[in-house]
Coordinates of C-alpha atoms and ligand atoms in Angstrom, one line a residue:
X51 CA 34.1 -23.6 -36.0
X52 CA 35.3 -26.9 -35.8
X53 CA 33.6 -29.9 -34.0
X54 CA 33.9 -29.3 -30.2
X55 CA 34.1 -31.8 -27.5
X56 CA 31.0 -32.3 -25.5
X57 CA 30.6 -31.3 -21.7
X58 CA 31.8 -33.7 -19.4
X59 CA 32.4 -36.8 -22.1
X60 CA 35.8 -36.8 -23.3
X61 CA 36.3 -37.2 -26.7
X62 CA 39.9 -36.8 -29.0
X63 CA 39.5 -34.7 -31.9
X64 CA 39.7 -37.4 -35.3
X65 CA 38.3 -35.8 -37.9
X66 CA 41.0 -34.9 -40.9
X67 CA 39.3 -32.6 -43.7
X68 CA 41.9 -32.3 -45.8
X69 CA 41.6 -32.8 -49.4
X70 CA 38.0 -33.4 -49.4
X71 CA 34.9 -31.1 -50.5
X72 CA 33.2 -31.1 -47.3
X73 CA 29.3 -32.2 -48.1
X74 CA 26.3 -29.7 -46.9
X75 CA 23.8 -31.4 -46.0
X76 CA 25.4 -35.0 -46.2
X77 CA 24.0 -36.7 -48.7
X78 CA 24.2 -40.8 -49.1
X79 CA 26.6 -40.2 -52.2
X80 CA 29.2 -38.7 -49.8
X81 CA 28.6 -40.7 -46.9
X82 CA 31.0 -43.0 -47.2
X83 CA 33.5 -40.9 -48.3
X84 CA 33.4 -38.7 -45.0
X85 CA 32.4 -41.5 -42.8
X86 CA 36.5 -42.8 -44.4
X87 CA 37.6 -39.5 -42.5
X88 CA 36.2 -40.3 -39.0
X89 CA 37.6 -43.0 -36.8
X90 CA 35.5 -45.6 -34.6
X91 CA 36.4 -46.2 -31.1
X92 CA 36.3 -49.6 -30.7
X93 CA 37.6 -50.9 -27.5
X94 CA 35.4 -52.0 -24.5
X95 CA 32.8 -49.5 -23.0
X96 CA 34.8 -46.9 -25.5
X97 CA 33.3 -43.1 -25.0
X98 CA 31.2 -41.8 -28.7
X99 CA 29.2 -39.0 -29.2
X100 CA 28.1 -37.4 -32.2
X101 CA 30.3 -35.0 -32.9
X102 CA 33.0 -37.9 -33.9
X103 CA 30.2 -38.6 -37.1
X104 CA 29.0 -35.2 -37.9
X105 CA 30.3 -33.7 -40.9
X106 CA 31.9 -29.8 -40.8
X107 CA 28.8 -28.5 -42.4
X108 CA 26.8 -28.9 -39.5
X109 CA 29.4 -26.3 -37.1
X110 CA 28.8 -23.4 -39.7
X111 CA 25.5 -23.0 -37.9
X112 CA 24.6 -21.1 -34.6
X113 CA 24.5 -22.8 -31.7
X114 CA 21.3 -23.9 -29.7
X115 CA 19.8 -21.9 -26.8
X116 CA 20.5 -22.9 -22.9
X117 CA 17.4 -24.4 -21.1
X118 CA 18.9 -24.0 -17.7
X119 CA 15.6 -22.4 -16.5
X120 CA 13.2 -25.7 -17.6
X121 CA 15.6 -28.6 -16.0
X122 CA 14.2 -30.1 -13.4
X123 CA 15.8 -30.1 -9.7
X124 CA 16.8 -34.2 -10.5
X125 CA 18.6 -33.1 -13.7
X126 CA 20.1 -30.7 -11.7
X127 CA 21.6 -32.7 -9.4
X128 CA 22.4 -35.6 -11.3
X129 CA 26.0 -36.0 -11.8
X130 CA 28.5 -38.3 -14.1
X131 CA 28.7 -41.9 -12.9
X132 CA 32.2 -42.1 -11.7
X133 CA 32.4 -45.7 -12.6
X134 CA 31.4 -44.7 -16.4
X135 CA 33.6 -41.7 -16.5
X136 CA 36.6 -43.8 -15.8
X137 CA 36.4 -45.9 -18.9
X138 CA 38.0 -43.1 -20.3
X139 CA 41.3 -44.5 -19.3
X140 CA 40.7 -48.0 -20.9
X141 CA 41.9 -46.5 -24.1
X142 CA 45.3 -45.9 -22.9
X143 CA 48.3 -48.1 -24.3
X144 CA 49.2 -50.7 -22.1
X145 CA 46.8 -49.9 -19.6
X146 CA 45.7 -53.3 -17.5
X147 CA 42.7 -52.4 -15.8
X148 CA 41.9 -53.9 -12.3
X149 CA 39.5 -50.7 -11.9
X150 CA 36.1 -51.4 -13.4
X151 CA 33.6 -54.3 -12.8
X152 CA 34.0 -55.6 -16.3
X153 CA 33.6 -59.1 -17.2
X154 CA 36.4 -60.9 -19.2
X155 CA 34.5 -61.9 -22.5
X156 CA 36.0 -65.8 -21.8
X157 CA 33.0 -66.0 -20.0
X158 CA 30.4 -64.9 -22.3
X159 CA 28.9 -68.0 -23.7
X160 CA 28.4 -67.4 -26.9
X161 CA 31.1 -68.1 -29.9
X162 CA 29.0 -66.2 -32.8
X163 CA 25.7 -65.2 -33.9
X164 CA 24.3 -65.5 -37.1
X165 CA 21.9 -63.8 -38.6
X166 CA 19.4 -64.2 -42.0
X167 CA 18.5 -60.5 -43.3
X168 CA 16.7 -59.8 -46.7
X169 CA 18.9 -58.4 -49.4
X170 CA 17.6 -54.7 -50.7
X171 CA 15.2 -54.7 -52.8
X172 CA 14.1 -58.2 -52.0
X173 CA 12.2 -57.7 -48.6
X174 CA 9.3 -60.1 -48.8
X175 CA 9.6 -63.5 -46.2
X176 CA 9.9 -65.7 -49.2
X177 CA 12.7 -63.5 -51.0
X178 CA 14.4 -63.1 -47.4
X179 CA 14.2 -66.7 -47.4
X180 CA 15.8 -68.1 -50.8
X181 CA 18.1 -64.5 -51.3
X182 CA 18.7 -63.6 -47.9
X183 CA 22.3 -63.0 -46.7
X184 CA 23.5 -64.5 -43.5
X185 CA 25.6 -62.2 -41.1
X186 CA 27.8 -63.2 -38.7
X187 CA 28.8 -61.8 -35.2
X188 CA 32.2 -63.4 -34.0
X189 CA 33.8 -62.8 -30.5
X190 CA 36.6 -60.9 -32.2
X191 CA 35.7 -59.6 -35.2
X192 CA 37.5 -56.2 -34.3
X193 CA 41.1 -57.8 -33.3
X194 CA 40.7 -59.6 -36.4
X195 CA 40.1 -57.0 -38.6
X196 CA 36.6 -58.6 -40.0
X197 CA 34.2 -56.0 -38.5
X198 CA 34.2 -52.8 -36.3
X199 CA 32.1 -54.4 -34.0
X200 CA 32.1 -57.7 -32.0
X201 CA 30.6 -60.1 -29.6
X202 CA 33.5 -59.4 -27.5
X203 CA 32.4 -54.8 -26.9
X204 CA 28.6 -55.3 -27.4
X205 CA 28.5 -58.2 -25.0
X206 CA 30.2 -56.5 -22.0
X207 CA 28.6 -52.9 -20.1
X208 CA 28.8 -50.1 -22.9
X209 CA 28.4 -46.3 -22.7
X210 CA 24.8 -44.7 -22.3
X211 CA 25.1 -42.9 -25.2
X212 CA 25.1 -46.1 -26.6
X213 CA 27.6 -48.1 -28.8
X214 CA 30.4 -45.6 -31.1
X215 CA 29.0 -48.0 -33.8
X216 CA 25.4 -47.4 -33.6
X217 CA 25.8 -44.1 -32.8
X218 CA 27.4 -43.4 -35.8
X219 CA 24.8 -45.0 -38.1
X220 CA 21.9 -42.5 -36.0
X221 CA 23.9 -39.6 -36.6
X222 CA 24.6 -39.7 -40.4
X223 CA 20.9 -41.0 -40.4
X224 CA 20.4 -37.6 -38.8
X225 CA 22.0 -35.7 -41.0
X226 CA 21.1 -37.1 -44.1
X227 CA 17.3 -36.9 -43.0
X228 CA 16.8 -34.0 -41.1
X229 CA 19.9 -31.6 -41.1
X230 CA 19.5 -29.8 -38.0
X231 CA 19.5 -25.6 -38.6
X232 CA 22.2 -25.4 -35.6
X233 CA 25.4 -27.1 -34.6
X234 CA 25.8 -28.6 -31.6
X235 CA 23.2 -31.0 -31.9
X236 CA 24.1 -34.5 -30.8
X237 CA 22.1 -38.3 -30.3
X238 CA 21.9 -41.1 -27.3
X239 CA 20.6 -44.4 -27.6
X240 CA 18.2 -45.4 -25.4
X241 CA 16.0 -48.6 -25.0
X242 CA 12.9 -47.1 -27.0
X243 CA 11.1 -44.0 -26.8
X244 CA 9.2 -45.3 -24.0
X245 CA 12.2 -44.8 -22.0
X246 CA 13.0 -41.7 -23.4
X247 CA 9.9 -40.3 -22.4
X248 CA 10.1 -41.3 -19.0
X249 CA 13.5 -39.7 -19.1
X250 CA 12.6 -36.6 -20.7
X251 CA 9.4 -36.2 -17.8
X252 CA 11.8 -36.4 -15.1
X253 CA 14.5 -34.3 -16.7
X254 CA 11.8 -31.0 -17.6
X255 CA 9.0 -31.6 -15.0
X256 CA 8.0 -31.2 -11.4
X257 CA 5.6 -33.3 -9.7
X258 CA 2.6 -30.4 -10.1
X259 CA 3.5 -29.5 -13.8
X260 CA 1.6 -29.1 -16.6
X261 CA 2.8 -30.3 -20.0
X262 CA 0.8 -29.7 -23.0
X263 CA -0.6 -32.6 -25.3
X264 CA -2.8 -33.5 -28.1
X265 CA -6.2 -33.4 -26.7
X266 CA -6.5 -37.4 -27.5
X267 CA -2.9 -38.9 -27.6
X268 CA -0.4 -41.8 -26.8
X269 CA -2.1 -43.2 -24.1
X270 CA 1.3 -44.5 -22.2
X271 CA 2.9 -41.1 -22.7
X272 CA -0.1 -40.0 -20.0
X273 CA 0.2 -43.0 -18.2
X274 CA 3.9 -42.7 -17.4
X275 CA 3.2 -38.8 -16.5
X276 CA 0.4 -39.1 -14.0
X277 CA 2.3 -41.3 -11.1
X278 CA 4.8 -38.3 -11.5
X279 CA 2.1 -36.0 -10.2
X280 CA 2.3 -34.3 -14.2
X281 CA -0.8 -33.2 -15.8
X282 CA -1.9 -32.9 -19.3
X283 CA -3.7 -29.6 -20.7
X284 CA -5.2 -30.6 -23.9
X285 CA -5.0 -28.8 -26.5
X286 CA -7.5 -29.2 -30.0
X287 CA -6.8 -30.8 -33.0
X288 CA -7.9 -31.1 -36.7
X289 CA -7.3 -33.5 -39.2
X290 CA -3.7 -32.5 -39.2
X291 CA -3.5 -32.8 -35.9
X292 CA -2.3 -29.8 -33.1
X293 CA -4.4 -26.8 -33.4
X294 CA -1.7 -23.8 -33.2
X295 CA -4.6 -21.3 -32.3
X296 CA -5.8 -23.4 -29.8
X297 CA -1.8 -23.9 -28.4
X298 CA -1.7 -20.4 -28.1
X299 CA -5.1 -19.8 -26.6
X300 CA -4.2 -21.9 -23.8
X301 CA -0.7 -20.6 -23.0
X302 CA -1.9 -17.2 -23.2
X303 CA -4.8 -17.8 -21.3
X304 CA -2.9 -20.0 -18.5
X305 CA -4.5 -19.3 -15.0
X306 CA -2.2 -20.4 -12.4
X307 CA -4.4 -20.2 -9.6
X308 CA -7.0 -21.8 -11.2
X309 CA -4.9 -24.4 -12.8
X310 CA -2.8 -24.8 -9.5
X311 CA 0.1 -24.7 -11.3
X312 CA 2.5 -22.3 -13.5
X313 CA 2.4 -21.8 -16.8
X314 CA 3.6 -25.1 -19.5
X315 CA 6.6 -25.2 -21.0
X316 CA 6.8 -28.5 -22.4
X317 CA 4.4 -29.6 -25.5
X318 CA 4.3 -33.5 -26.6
X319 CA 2.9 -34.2 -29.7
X320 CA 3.1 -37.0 -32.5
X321 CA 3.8 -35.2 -35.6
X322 CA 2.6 -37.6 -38.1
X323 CA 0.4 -40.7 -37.7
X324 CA -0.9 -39.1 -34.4
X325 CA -1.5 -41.9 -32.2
X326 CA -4.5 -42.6 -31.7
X327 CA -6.2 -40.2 -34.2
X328 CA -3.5 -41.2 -37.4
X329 CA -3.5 -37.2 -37.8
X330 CA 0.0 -35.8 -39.6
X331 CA 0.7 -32.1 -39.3
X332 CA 1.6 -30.9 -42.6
X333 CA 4.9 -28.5 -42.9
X334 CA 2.9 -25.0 -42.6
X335 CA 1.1 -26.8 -39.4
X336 CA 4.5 -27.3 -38.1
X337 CA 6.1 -23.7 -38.9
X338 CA 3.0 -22.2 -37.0
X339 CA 3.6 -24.7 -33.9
X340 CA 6.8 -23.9 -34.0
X341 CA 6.3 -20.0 -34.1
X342 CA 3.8 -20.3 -31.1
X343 CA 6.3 -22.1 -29.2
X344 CA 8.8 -19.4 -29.8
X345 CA 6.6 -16.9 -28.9
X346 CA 6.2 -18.8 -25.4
X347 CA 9.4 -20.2 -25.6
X348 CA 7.9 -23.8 -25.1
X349 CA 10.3 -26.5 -25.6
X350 CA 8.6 -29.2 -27.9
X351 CA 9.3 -33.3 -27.6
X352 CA 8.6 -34.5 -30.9
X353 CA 7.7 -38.3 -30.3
X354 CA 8.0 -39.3 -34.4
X355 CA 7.9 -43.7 -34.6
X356 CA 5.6 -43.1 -37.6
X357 CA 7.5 -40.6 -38.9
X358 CA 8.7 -43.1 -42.0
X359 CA 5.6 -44.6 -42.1
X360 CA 4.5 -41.3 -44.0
X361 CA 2.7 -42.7 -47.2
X362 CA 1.7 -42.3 -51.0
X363 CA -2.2 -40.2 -51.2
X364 CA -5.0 -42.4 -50.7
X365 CA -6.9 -43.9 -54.1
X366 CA -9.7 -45.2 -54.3
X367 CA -10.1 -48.6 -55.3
X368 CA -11.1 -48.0 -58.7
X369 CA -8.7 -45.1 -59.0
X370 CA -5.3 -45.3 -60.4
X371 CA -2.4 -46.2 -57.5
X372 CA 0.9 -43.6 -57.0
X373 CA 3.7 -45.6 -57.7
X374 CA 6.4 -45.5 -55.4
X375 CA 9.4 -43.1 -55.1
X376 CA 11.3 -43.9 -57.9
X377 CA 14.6 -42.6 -55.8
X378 CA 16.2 -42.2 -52.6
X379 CA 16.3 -38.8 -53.3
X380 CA 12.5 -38.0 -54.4
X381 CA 11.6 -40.4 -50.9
X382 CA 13.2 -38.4 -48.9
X383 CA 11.9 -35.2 -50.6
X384 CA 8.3 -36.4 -50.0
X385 CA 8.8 -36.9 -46.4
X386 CA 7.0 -34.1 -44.5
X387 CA 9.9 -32.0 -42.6
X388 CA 10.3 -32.9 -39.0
X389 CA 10.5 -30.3 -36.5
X390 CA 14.0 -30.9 -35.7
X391 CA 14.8 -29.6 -39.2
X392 CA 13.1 -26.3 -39.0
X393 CA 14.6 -26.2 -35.2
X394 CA 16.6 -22.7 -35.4
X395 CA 16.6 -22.1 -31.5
X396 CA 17.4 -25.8 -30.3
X397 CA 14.3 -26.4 -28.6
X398 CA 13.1 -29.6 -30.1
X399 CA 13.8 -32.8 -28.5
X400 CA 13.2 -35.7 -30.9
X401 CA 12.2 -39.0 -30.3
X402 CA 13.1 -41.5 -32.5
X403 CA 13.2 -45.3 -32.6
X404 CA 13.6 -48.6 -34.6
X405 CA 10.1 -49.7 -33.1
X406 CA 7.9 -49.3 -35.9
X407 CA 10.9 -49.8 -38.8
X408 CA 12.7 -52.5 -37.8
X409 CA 11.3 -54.3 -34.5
X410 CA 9.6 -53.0 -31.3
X411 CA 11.6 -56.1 -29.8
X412 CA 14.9 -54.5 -30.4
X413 CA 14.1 -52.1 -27.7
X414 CA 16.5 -49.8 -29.3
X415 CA 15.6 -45.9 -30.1
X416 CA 17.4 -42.7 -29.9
X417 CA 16.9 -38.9 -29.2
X418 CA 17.9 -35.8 -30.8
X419 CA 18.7 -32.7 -29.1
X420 CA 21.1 -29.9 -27.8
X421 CA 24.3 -30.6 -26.8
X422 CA 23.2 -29.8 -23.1
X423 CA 19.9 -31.5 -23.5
X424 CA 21.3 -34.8 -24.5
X425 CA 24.7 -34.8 -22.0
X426 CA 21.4 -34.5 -19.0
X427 CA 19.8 -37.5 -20.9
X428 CA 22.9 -39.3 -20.8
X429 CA 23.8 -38.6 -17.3
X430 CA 20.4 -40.1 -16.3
X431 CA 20.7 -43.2 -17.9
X432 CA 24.2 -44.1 -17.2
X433 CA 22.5 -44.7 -13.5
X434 CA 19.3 -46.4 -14.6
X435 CA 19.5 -48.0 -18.1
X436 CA 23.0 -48.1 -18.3
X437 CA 23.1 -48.7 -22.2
X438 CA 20.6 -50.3 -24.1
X439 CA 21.2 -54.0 -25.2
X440 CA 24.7 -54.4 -26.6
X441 CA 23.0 -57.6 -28.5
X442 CA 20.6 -55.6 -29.9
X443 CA 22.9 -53.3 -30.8
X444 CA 24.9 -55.7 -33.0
X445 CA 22.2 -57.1 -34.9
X446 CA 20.9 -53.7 -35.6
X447 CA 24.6 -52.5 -36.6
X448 CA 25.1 -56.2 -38.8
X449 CA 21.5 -55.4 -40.3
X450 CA 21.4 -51.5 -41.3
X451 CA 25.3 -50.7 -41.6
X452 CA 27.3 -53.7 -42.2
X453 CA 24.2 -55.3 -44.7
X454 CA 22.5 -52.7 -45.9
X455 CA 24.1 -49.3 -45.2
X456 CA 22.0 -46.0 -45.6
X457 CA 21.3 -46.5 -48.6
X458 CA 19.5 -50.4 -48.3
X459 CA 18.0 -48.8 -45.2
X460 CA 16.2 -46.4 -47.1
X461 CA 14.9 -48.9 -49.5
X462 CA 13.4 -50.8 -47.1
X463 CA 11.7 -47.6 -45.7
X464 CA 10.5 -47.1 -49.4
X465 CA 9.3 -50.7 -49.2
X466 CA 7.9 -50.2 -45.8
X467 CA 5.5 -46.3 -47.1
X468 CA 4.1 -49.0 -50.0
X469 CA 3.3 -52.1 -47.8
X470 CA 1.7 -49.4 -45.2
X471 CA 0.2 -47.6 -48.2
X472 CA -1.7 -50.7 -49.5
X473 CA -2.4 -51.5 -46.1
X474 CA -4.1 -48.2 -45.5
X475 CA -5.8 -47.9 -48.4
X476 CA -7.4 -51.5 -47.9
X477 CA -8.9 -49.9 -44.7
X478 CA -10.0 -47.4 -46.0
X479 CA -12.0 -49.0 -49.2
X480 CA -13.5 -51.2 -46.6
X481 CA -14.6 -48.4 -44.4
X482 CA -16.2 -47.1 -47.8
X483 CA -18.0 -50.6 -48.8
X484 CA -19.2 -51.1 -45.2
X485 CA -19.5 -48.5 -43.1
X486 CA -23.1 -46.5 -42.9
X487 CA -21.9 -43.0 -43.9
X488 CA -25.0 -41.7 -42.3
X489 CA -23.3 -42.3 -38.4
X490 CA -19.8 -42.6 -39.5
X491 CA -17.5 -40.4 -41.2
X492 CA -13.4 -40.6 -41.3
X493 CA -10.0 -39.3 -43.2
X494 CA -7.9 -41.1 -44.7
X495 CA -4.7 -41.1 -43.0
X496 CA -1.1 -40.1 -44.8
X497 CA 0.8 -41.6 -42.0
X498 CA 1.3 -44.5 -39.7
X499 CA -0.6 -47.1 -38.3
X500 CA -4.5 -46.1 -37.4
X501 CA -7.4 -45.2 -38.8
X502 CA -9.8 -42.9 -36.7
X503 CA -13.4 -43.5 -37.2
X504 CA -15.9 -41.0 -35.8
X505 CA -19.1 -41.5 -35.3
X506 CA -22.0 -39.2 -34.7
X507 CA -23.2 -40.7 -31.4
X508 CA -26.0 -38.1 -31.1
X509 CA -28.2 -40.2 -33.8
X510 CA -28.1 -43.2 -31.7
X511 CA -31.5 -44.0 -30.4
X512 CA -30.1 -44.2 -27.0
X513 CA -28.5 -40.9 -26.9
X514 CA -31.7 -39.4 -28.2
X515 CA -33.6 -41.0 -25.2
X516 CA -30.8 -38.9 -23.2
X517 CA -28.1 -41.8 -22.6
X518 CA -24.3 -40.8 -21.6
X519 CA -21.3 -40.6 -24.2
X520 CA -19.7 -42.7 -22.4
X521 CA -22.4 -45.5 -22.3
X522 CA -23.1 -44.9 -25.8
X523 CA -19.1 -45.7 -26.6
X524 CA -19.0 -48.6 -24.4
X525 CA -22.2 -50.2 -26.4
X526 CA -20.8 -49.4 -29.6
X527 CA -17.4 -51.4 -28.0
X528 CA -19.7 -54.2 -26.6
X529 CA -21.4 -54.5 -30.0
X530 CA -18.1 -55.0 -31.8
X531 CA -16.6 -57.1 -29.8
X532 CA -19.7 -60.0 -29.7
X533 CA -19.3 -59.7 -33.1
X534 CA -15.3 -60.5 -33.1
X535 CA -13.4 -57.1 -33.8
X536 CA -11.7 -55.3 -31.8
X537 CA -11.0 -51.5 -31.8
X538 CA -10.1 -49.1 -29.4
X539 CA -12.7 -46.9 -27.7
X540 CA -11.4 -43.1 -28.7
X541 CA -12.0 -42.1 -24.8
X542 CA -8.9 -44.1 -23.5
X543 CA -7.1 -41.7 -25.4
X544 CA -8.3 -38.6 -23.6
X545 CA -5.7 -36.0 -22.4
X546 CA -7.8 -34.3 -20.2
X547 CA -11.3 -36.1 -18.9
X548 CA -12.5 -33.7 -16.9
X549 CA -13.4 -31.7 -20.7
X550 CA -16.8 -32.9 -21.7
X551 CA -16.5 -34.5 -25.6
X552 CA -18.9 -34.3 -28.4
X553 CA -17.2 -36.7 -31.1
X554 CA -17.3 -39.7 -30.3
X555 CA -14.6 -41.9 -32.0
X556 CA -13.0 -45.4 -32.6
X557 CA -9.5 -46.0 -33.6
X558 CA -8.4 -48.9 -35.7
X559 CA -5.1 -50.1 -36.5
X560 CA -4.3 -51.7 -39.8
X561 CA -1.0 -52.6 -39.0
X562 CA -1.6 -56.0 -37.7
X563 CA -4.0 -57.8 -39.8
X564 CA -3.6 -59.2 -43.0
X565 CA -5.9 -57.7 -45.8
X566 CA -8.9 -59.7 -46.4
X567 CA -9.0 -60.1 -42.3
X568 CA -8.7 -56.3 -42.3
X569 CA -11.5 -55.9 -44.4
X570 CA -13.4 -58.7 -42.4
X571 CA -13.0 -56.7 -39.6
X572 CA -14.6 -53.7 -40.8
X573 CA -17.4 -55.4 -42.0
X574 CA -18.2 -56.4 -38.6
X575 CA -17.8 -53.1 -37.2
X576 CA -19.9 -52.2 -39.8
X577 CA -22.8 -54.6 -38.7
X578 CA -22.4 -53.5 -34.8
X579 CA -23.1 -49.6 -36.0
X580 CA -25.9 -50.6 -38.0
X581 CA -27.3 -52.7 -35.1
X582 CA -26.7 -50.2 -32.7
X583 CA -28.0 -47.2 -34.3
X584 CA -30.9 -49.4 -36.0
X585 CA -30.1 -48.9 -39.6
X586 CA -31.1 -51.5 -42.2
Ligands
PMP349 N1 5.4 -43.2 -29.0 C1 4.2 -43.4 -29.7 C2 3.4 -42.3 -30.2 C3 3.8 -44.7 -29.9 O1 2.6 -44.9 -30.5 C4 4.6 -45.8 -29.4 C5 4.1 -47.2 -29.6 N2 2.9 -47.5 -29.7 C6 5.8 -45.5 -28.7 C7 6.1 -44.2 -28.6 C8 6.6 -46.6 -28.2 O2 7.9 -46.6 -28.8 P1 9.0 -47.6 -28.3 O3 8.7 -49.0 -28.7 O4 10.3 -47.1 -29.0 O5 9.1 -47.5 -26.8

């Protein structure tokens, strides 16, 4: 099968595979050499999708199932911009357009941009500063032959699918990482998984719906579902996060009339690093999540920002530390599968984004999915986003493909699992010189950015004298904050808060502080449980 167009986004076949073994999976060795076969578009607002970048490995695989039946009546409806749609002819030689409402770049005021990035392996602000390498953007870097991408494209409107550029560096990225078990898999940019939440809400739900969550998660991912009239049934969780039994026991046991609503078929969950509770499914977890939601055919949004932030086991601090992945190869090995890589059927939507790996100022991300999943996505944002930012765009592309290609990109996720890791494990020693064991009790976490603290509220002398969780939280909150540290209270986390909770639990984020303010921190906290619960 060779790489077909997708629906409604017209795109010329490129792709010459003569005299060339054809790499499966795609591997950074043969990156460049396939990436040589494929051809950028590069004019103004120029149409890309990811079959353009896929290699031929990826079509000897089945395609993914239709999901017709779970669109919602908006995605239904929505149909290609027109305006959009006609870029199309902007490629045409000799064509002098007087049809779309483009700027002329001679008004863009800007004649270059430069940036400073760090040079792989030298990532630290003081190496960035004496060894750093300073790209430049020009107006017309393409026309003169100096870059595929210039101020020139990324300043004017783009695609929604986001730039040909980008979207090439996503897809190999794709590949290369994850490999997805069926062919017609494609990406979109979109301005951060934020966005593509939203998105994916009003592309699968009703106002009504159920979708199925963690039973604490993100809390913005409920925030942006409850103005759309969507609910959250929780669903339990361990220290690796999603209970599959408990998945299972609530879809099989769905009561529509009691719940007011039919049965889920949406699940969101935060593979690894779970935000808030820093739990990471391990690869068995996620077969048996993903069996469950075969057997109720539930399509499943993985939202993964932490997914590289997936780090070396804990030691203690007198214990010896891991060292770090001594190649690309072994780091990528280590990484825990993703759903979208066991994803035979097509039914995983992933959410991905440059927040937590590169800058949450970028506002830059991307999804994976179906063909037809992703063509919906991109219908809705050609008439609400648009594209995200073009500048953006460029500095990402100057950073990860012109500086540092796949390969500098990975060492700087390397370098980002062993800042994290010593980050992590600082918290974590801390929590062990100074928090009383006797209320408090915690897992160290293998991925992202927080620690989850729980604490057995049913000592506290309060509770005993028959005080309210919830009161009991909000002391333990009060008593941390007089005493300067702040950490999040585990009930603002809370899928569902009509269920009555017995933990009680307090997240903390060591993603932000330096070390010894880290440790600081947790002393503190330490003091406010001690004073709380009256411990010496
Ligand atoms: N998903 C989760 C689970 C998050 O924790 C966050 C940020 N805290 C986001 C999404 C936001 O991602 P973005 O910046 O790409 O919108």
């Amino acid at each position: 099968m060779s790489p077909p167009a997708a629906v409604d986004i017209e795109v010329t076949g490129v792709t010459d595979t003569s005299s060339m073994v054809i790499p499966d999976p795609l591997t950074l060795d043969d990156v460049k050499a396939w990436r040589a076969k494929t051809k950028m578009p590069t004019g103004v607002a120029a149409m890309a999708n990811s079959d353009m970048f896929k290699s031929p490995a990826c079509y000897n695989k089945p395609s993914a199932k239709r999901w017709d039946h779970i669109l919602s009546a908006e995605a239904k409806a929505r149909k290609s911009s027109t305006l959009k749609a006609a870029a199309k002819y902007l490629k045409q030689p000799g064509m002098i357009s007087l049809g779309g409402g483009l700027p002329s770049s001679e008004y863009f005021p800007f004649d270059h941009i430069d940036i400073k990035v760090p040079e792989p392996p030298r990532f630290s602000e003081d190496e960035m500063r004496k060894y750093g390498k300073v790209a430049r953007a020009g107006r017309h870097d393409i026309r003169d032959g100096t870059s595929e991408y210039d101020l020139e494209i990324a300043l004017n409107y783009g695609q929604a699918t986001g730039s040909g550029q980008m979207l090439r560096f996503v897809t190999e990225h794709t590949e290369i990482v994850h490999n997805p078990p069926y062919s017609d898999w494609q990406c979109c940019l979109t301005p951060g998984s934020t966005a593509s939440w939203d998105a994916t809400l009003r592309i699968f739900c009703e106002r009504g719906d159920y979708i199925i969550t963690e039973e604490y998660t993100f809390s913005t991912a409920l925030e942006t579902a409850h103005p759309l009239g969507i609910r959250a049934a929780a669903v339990k969780m361990d220290e690796q996060g999603l209970l599959p039994e408990s998945l299972d026991d609530v879809l099989t046991n769905w009561d529509e009339k009691a719940r007011g609503a039919r049965k889920p078929y949406l699940l969101y969950t935060v593979p690894s690093g779970q935000n808030p509770t820093g739990a990471t499914q391990s690869i068995e977890r996620r077969r048996e999540v993903y069996k469950v939601a075969q057997k109720h055919d539930l399509y499943i949004v993985e939202d993964e920002p932490y997914y590289f932030l997936q780090m070396q086991p804990y030691t203690r601090a007198d214990g010896p530390s891991v060292p770090a992945p001594s190649n690309h190869k072994e780091f990528l090995k280590a990484l825990i599968p993703s759903f979208l890589s066991i994803d035979v059927d097509g039914r995983v939507l992933r959410l991905d984004s440059f927040s937590k790996v590169v800058s949450p100022g970028s506002r830059v991300a991307w999804i994976v999915a179906s063909e037809q999943i992703v063509e919906r996505f991109t219908r809705h944002f050609e008439c609400s986003t648009q594209n995200p930012s073009g500048i953006s765009q460029l500095i990402l592309f100057k950073l990860l493909d012109e500086q540092w290609g796949h390969s500098g990109y990975l060492d700087w996720l390397i370098n980002l699992r062993m800042q994290y890791t010593n980050r992590r494990n600082t918290i974590v020693q801390a929590c062990e010189k100074y928090l009383p064991t006797e209320v408090a009790s915690w897992t160290p976490p293998t991925a992202g950015m927080f620690h989850w603290i729980q604490v057995d509220w049913k000592k506290h002398p309060k509770a005993i004298a028959g005080e309210s969780h919830d009161a009991i939280e909000e002391a333990i909150f009060n008593a941390a904050t007089e005493r300067n540290v702040l950490v999040s209270r585990g009930s603002w986390f809370k899928a569902d808060s009509t269920v009555d909770e017995d933990g009680m639990f307090f997240r903390a984020t060591f993603a932000a502080a330096p070390a010894d303010k880290i440790t600081e921190a947790i002393k503190r906290f330490g003091e406010a449980l001690r004073a709380e619960f009256r411990l010496c």
